[in-house]
Short mmCIF file of C-alpha atoms in Angstrom, two decimals:
data_model
loop_
_atom_site.label_atom_id
_atom_site.label_comp_id
_atom_site.label_asym_id
_atom_site.label_seq_id
_atom_site.Cartn_x
_atom_site.Cartn_y
_atom_site.Cartn_z
CA SER A 1 -0.10 -0.02 0.08
CA SER A 2 2.82 2.47 0.73
CA GLY A 3 4.05 2.05 -2.82
CA ILE A 4 0.92 2.73 -4.42
CA ASN A 5 0.69 5.81 -2.35
CA ALA A 6 4.22 7.02 -3.38
CA GLU A 7 3.44 6.61 -7.13
CA TRP A 8 -0.18 8.47 -6.86
CA PRO A 9 1.19 11.88 -7.28
CA LEU A 10 3.36 10.90 -10.19
CA ARG A 11 0.34 9.34 -12.25
CA PRO A 12 -1.35 12.48 -13.35
CA GLY A 13 2.04 14.03 -14.27
CA ILE A 14 2.90 11.30 -16.69
CA LYS A 15 -0.67 11.50 -18.07
CA LEU A 16 0.00 15.10 -18.84
CA LEU A 17 3.37 14.37 -20.37
CA ALA A 18 1.81 11.64 -22.51
CA ARG A 19 -0.78 14.36 -23.77
CA SER A 20 2.28 16.61 -25.12
CA VAL A 21 2.11 18.65 -21.94
CA PRO A 22 5.38 20.68 -21.25
CA PHE A 23 7.62 19.26 -18.20
CA GLU A 24 7.53 22.73 -16.70
CA GLN A 25 3.75 22.70 -16.54
CA ALA A 26 3.33 18.87 -15.70
CA LYS A 27 5.18 19.26 -12.48
CA ARG A 28 2.97 21.74 -11.12
CA VAL A 29 0.34 18.70 -10.28
CA LEU A 30 2.56 17.88 -7.29
CA GLN A 31 1.87 21.37 -5.85
CA ASP A 32 -1.14 21.70 -3.18
CA GLU A 33 -4.51 22.69 -4.41
CA MET A 34 -3.62 21.90 -8.09
CA THR A 35 -5.35 19.20 -10.31
CA SER A 36 -5.28 17.85 -13.73
CA ASP A 37 -8.11 16.57 -15.90
CA VAL A 38 -8.02 14.77 -19.50
CA ILE A 39 -11.41 15.22 -21.14
CA LYS A 40 -12.21 12.92 -24.05
CA ILE A 41 -13.93 14.77 -26.87
CA GLY A 42 -13.46 12.28 -29.58
CA ASN A 43 -16.86 10.19 -29.27
CA VAL A 44 -19.12 13.41 -29.01
CA THR A 45 -19.82 13.57 -32.68
CA SER A 46 -19.65 10.84 -35.31
CA ASN A 47 -18.88 13.14 -38.04
CA LYS A 48 -15.12 13.68 -38.56
CA GLU A 49 -15.38 17.08 -40.53
CA ARG A 50 -17.72 18.36 -37.74
CA PHE A 51 -15.42 17.24 -34.94
CA VAL A 52 -12.42 19.14 -36.60
CA LYS A 53 -14.46 22.30 -37.06
CA ARG A 54 -15.74 22.37 -33.31
CA ARG A 55 -12.25 21.73 -31.93
CA GLN A 56 -10.67 24.31 -34.16
CA ARG A 57 -13.66 26.58 -32.77
CA LEU A 58 -12.24 25.82 -29.23
CA VAL A 59 -8.66 26.79 -30.08
CA GLY A 60 -9.81 30.14 -32.18
CA PRO A 61 -7.69 32.00 -34.72
CA ASN A 62 -4.12 32.05 -33.52
CA GLY A 63 -5.02 30.36 -30.22
CA ASN A 64 -6.78 33.56 -28.95
CA THR A 65 -9.91 31.63 -27.56
CA LEU A 66 -7.78 29.21 -25.71
CA LYS A 67 -5.63 32.21 -24.15
CA ALA A 68 -8.80 33.84 -22.96
CA LEU A 69 -9.99 30.69 -21.32
CA GLU A 70 -6.69 30.23 -19.48
CA LEU A 71 -6.73 33.86 -18.14
CA LEU A 72 -10.36 33.53 -16.97
CA THR A 73 -10.15 29.90 -15.46
CA GLU A 74 -6.51 30.19 -14.31
CA CYS A 75 -5.63 26.94 -15.84
CA TYR A 76 -3.33 25.66 -18.55
CA ILE A 77 -5.04 23.99 -21.29
CA LYS A 78 -3.72 21.75 -24.23
CA VAL A 79 -5.70 20.41 -26.76
CA GLN A 80 -4.19 17.30 -28.43
CA GLY A 81 -5.90 14.81 -30.83
CA SER A 82 -8.97 13.64 -29.30
CA THR A 83 -8.45 14.80 -25.87
CA VAL A 84 -8.16 18.23 -23.93
CA ALA A 85 -5.61 18.26 -21.06
CA ALA A 86 -6.33 20.81 -18.14
CA LEU A 87 -4.00 21.69 -15.24
CA GLY A 88 -4.89 24.07 -12.58
CA PRO A 89 -7.44 24.60 -9.47
CA TYR A 90 -10.45 22.57 -8.63
CA LYS A 91 -12.89 25.44 -9.68
CA GLY A 92 -11.12 26.30 -12.81
CA ILE A 93 -10.85 22.57 -14.01
CA LYS A 94 -14.80 22.38 -13.46
CA GLN A 95 -15.13 25.49 -15.63
CA VAL A 96 -12.87 24.23 -18.33
CA ARG A 97 -14.74 20.84 -18.44
CA ASN A 98 -18.24 22.54 -18.87
CA ILE A 99 -16.84 24.95 -21.56
CA VAL A 100 -15.40 22.26 -23.47
CA MET A 101 -18.22 19.92 -23.47
CA ASP A 102 -20.56 22.72 -24.54
CA THR A 103 -18.17 23.57 -27.56
CA MET A 104 -18.22 20.10 -28.73
CA ASN A 105 -22.17 19.96 -28.51
CA ASN A 106 -22.23 23.11 -30.88
CA ILE A 107 -22.17 26.10 -28.38
CA HIS A 108 -19.68 28.65 -29.22
CA PRO A 109 -17.04 29.40 -26.49
CA ILE A 110 -17.54 33.05 -26.76
CA TYR A 111 -20.83 32.88 -24.92
CA ASN A 112 -19.03 31.20 -21.86
CA ILE A 113 -16.39 33.57 -21.94
CA LYS A 114 -18.78 36.59 -21.73
CA ILE A 115 -20.43 34.83 -18.64
CA LEU A 116 -17.01 34.50 -17.02
CA MET A 117 -16.09 37.97 -17.67
CA THR A 118 -19.33 39.39 -16.24
CA LYS A 119 -18.95 37.13 -13.15
CA ARG A 120 -15.40 38.38 -12.50
CA GLU A 121 -16.75 41.98 -12.75
CA LEU A 122 -19.55 41.22 -10.11
CA MET A 123 -17.33 39.43 -7.56
CA LYS A 124 -15.57 42.87 -7.22
CA ASP A 125 -18.64 44.39 -5.72
CA PRO A 126 -19.20 43.18 -2.14
CA ALA A 127 -22.75 44.29 -2.08
CA LEU A 128 -23.78 41.65 -4.63
CA LYS A 129 -22.43 38.74 -2.75
CA GLU A 130 -25.76 37.65 -1.45
CA GLU A 131 -27.65 38.46 -4.38
CA SER A 132 -28.65 36.27 -7.37
CA TRP A 133 -26.65 37.22 -10.62
CA ASP A 134 -28.78 35.83 -13.35
CA ARG A 135 -30.30 39.46 -14.10
CA PHE A 136 -26.74 40.60 -14.98
CA LEU A 137 -25.80 37.52 -17.01
CA PRO A 138 -26.34 37.49 -20.63
CA GLN A 139 -29.09 35.27 -21.82
CA PHE A 140 -28.39 33.65 -25.32
CA LYS A 141 -31.34 32.26 -27.09
CA LYS A 142 -30.71 29.05 -29.36
CA LYS A 143 -31.13 29.78 -33.18
CA ASN A 144 -31.31 26.72 -35.40
CA VAL A 145 -32.23 28.08 -38.83
CA GLN A 146 -32.77 25.36 -41.18
CA THR A 147 -32.12 25.81 -44.86
CA LYS A 148 -35.26 25.16 -47.06
CA LYS A 149 -34.09 22.62 -49.73
CA PRO A 150 -35.89 22.91 -52.94
CA LYS A 151 -38.46 20.18 -53.56
CA LYS A 152 -37.84 17.73 -56.44
CA GLN A 153 -40.71 17.89 -58.80
CA VAL A 154 -41.74 14.18 -59.33
CA VAL A 155 -43.36 13.50 -62.74
CA LYS A 156 -46.02 11.01 -62.53
CA LYS A 157 -46.22 8.38 -65.08
CA LYS A 158 -49.28 7.14 -66.58
CA TYR A 159 -51.14 4.24 -64.98
CA THR A 160 -51.21 1.18 -66.91
CA PRO A 161 -52.59 -1.98 -65.52
CA PHE A 162 -50.15 -4.27 -67.53
CA PRO A 163 -46.39 -4.76 -66.64
CA PRO A 164 -43.70 -3.65 -68.90
CA PRO A 165 -42.22 -5.75 -71.63
CA GLN A 166 -39.70 -8.36 -70.34
CA GLN A 167 -36.15 -7.52 -71.34
CA PRO A 168 -34.34 -9.96 -73.48
CA SER A 169 -31.79 -11.90 -71.39
CA LYS A 170 -28.01 -12.29 -72.53
CA VAL A 171 -28.85 -15.87 -73.83
CA ASP A 172 -31.64 -14.38 -75.87
CA LEU A 173 -29.24 -11.80 -77.54
CA GLN A 174 -26.53 -14.62 -78.31
CA LEU A 175 -29.21 -16.72 -79.93
CA GLU A 176 -30.40 -13.75 -82.01
CA SER A 177 -26.69 -12.90 -83.18
CA GLY A 178 -25.67 -16.52 -83.65
CA GLU A 179 -22.81 -16.31 -80.94
CA TYR A 180 -24.45 -18.94 -78.79
CA PHE A 181 -23.67 -21.74 -81.18
CA MET A 182 -20.31 -20.63 -81.84
CA LYS A 183 -17.13 -22.34 -80.30
CA GLU A 184 -15.14 -20.77 -77.62
CA ILE A 185 -11.97 -20.11 -80.09
CA GLU A 186 -14.27 -18.35 -82.54
CA LYS A 187 -15.82 -16.37 -79.75
CA LYS A 188 -12.49 -15.02 -78.50
CA GLN A 189 -11.53 -14.46 -82.18
CA LYS A 190 -14.62 -12.46 -82.69
CA LYS A 191 -13.83 -10.42 -79.48
CA ASN A 192 -10.29 -9.71 -80.76
CA ASP A 193 -11.67 -8.42 -84.36
CA GLU A 194 -13.80 -6.16 -82.42
CA LYS A 195 -11.28 -4.81 -80.26
CA GLU A 196 -8.85 -4.24 -83.46
CA GLN A 197 -11.46 -2.57 -85.47
CA ALA A 198 -12.16 -0.06 -82.50
CA THR A 199 -8.58 0.66 -82.08
CA GLN A 200 -8.15 1.30 -85.82
CA GLU A 201 -10.96 3.76 -85.74
CA LYS A 202 -9.47 5.42 -82.78
CA THR A 203 -6.01 5.84 -84.39
CA ALA A 204 -7.48 7.12 -87.40
CA GLN A 205 -9.51 9.65 -85.58
CA LYS A 206 -6.40 10.77 -83.63
CA ARG A 207 -4.69 11.00 -87.08
CA LYS A 208 -7.04 13.13 -88.47
CA GLU A 209 -6.93 15.42 -85.45
CA LYS A 210 -3.18 15.80 -85.52
CA GLU A 211 -3.21 16.47 -89.36
CA ALA A 212 -5.80 19.16 -89.07
CA ALA A 213 -3.34 21.37 -87.27
CA PHE A 214 -1.14 21.55 -90.33
CA VAL A 215 -3.92 22.10 -92.91
CA ALA A 216 -3.27 25.73 -93.91
CA PRO A 217 -6.29 27.98 -93.53
CA LYS A 218 -8.28 29.67 -96.50
CA GLU A 219 -6.89 33.22 -97.31
CA GLU A 220 -9.32 36.03 -97.36
CA ASN A 221 -9.67 38.71 -99.83
CA LEU A 222 -7.21 41.51 -99.14
CA GLN A 223 -8.51 45.23 -99.22
CA LEU A 224 -5.81 47.85 -100.58
CA ASN A 225 -6.92 51.51 -101.30
CA ASP A 226 -10.73 50.57 -101.19
CA LYS A 227 -9.91 47.99 -103.97
CA VAL A 228 -10.56 44.26 -103.50
CA VAL A 229 -7.57 42.18 -104.67
CA GLU A 230 -8.04 38.41 -104.90
CA THR A 231 -5.04 36.63 -103.88
CA ASN A 232 -6.14 33.09 -105.32
CA ASP A 233 -6.70 34.74 -108.86
CA ALA A 234 -4.09 33.54 -111.26
CA SER A 235 -4.97 35.64 -114.18
CA VAL A 236 -3.09 38.73 -113.59
CA ASP A 237 -1.80 41.05 -116.34
CA ILE A 238 1.76 41.20 -115.71
CA GLU A 239 2.65 43.56 -118.60
CA ALA A 240 0.25 46.20 -117.26
CA LEU A 241 1.95 45.94 -114.02
CA LYS A 242 5.38 46.41 -115.61
CA ARG A 243 4.22 49.46 -117.43
CA LYS A 244 2.68 50.88 -114.31
CA LEU A 245 6.01 50.56 -112.48
CA LYS A 246 7.93 52.18 -115.33
CA SER A 247 5.58 55.12 -115.32
CA LYS A 248 6.00 55.52 -111.63
CA ASN A 249 9.94 55.40 -111.91
CA LEU A 250 9.88 58.10 -114.68
CA LYS A 251 7.59 60.48 -112.47
CA SER A 252 10.01 60.10 -109.57
CA ALA A 253 13.01 61.20 -111.86
CA GLY A 254 11.25 63.99 -113.35
CA ILE A 255 11.00 62.89 -116.96
CA PRO A 256 7.77 63.65 -118.78
CA LYS A 257 5.44 60.94 -119.89
CA ILE A 258 6.00 59.42 -123.31
CA ALA A 259 3.42 57.44 -125.17
CA SER A 260 4.07 53.55 -125.31
CA ASN A 261 4.07 53.68 -129.23
CA GLU A 262 6.78 56.25 -129.26
CA ILE A 263 8.82 53.96 -126.79
CA GLU A 264 8.33 50.79 -128.98
CA ASP A 265 9.30 52.91 -132.15
CA SER A 266 12.62 54.23 -130.61
CA PRO A 267 14.24 51.22 -128.87
CA ALA A 268 17.64 53.34 -128.64
CA VAL A 269 15.90 55.78 -126.20
CA SER A 270 16.75 54.99 -122.82
CA THR A 271 15.81 56.34 -119.46
CA GLU A 272 19.24 57.34 -118.70
CA SER A 273 20.01 59.30 -121.71
CA SER A 274 16.60 60.96 -121.42
CA GLU A 275 17.38 62.88 -118.28
CA VAL A 276 17.81 66.56 -118.82
CA PRO A 277 20.96 68.04 -117.56
CA LYS A 278 20.48 70.67 -115.07
CA LYS A 279 22.41 74.11 -115.38
CA LYS A 280 24.89 74.72 -112.41
CA LYS A 281 24.45 77.92 -110.68
CA LYS A 282 27.53 80.09 -110.58
CA LYS A 283 28.58 81.35 -107.11
CA LYS A 284 28.96 85.09 -106.80
CA THR A 285 32.25 86.22 -105.60
CA LYS A 286 33.14 89.88 -104.21
CA LEU A 287 35.25 90.57 -107.09
CA ASN A 288 32.39 89.85 -109.73
CA SER A 289 30.02 91.98 -107.87
CA ASP A 290 32.76 94.90 -107.82
CA SER A 291 33.17 94.73 -111.68
CA GLU A 292 29.32 94.28 -112.31
CA ALA A 293 28.92 97.81 -110.40
CA LEU A 294 31.87 99.45 -112.50
CA LEU A 295 30.21 98.28 -115.68
CA GLN A 296 26.87 99.87 -114.83
CA ASN A 297 28.52 103.31 -113.95
CA ASN A 298 30.37 103.35 -117.33
CA ASN A 299 27.29 102.97 -119.45
CA PRO A 300 28.00 104.32 -123.09
CA GLU A 301 24.40 105.24 -123.69
CA ASP A 302 24.71 108.01 -121.03
CA GLY A 303 27.73 109.62 -122.94
CA THR A 304 29.50 110.39 -119.59
CA ASP A 305 32.58 108.90 -118.08
CA SER A 306 31.77 108.34 -114.37
CA CYS A 307 35.34 106.95 -113.90
CA PRO A 308 37.28 109.23 -111.30
CA ASN A 309 40.15 111.22 -112.68
CA LEU A 310 43.42 109.71 -112.05
#
């Protein structure tokens, strides 16, 4: 009996260590007025997705809900797998168990957190020690809003007293096709032929799909200067195009247009020799300008010599 009593304080600490509680927290079980509890939550709901959602609701975003519960109950709480390990005073452990079970039964922990916060504020007032706190505590009504599913429209069939015709069996179909009287080798050969035919059809279809990517698309009529030019038309007058190009070249060179008959009659005429040489402008120098002024002064028509006496 003495051995059992010696091992008793270590048993809850070992349980907490097995539930991934840190050693610094687990050793607090050896202190007076401290206890631990391992709450099983795996068998509350049978649906796995619902269980995961409610367990996450207990933890909260970034563990904020769990931290609030730890501050209000003065307990260390660890959610691990299908159990919740709690370590703290007796009163806090009882509150943690009630909140955990309510959360797994689809009651949000924020309601219990609000109740604990109001109770903590009421405890500070000594005048309300002997009074009931029900009028101060928030009352939450359960709202179970069910979504209405659309009704399926069932189309009623016409009533007939006669049963539907009997469908032909597999043997009947074999008798109709003549397969029933065939040997096993012939049946296998027929199946193989059908398979080969199906594979050939599939390969031919795939080949067509691949070749369709390499087929050139049809060229549409091109519009140039508000005139439709058909690209597929092979009957194009090449001589007319040559004449048009020659006339354009002559215009750009500044040569006057010559009739086509004259060009044919004089084959020696070329575009190079027909070019008119341009006169070069003489640059005026200072000496030339002075000489022109002297000549104007010595004009013989006036009969006077404007030249100065030497």
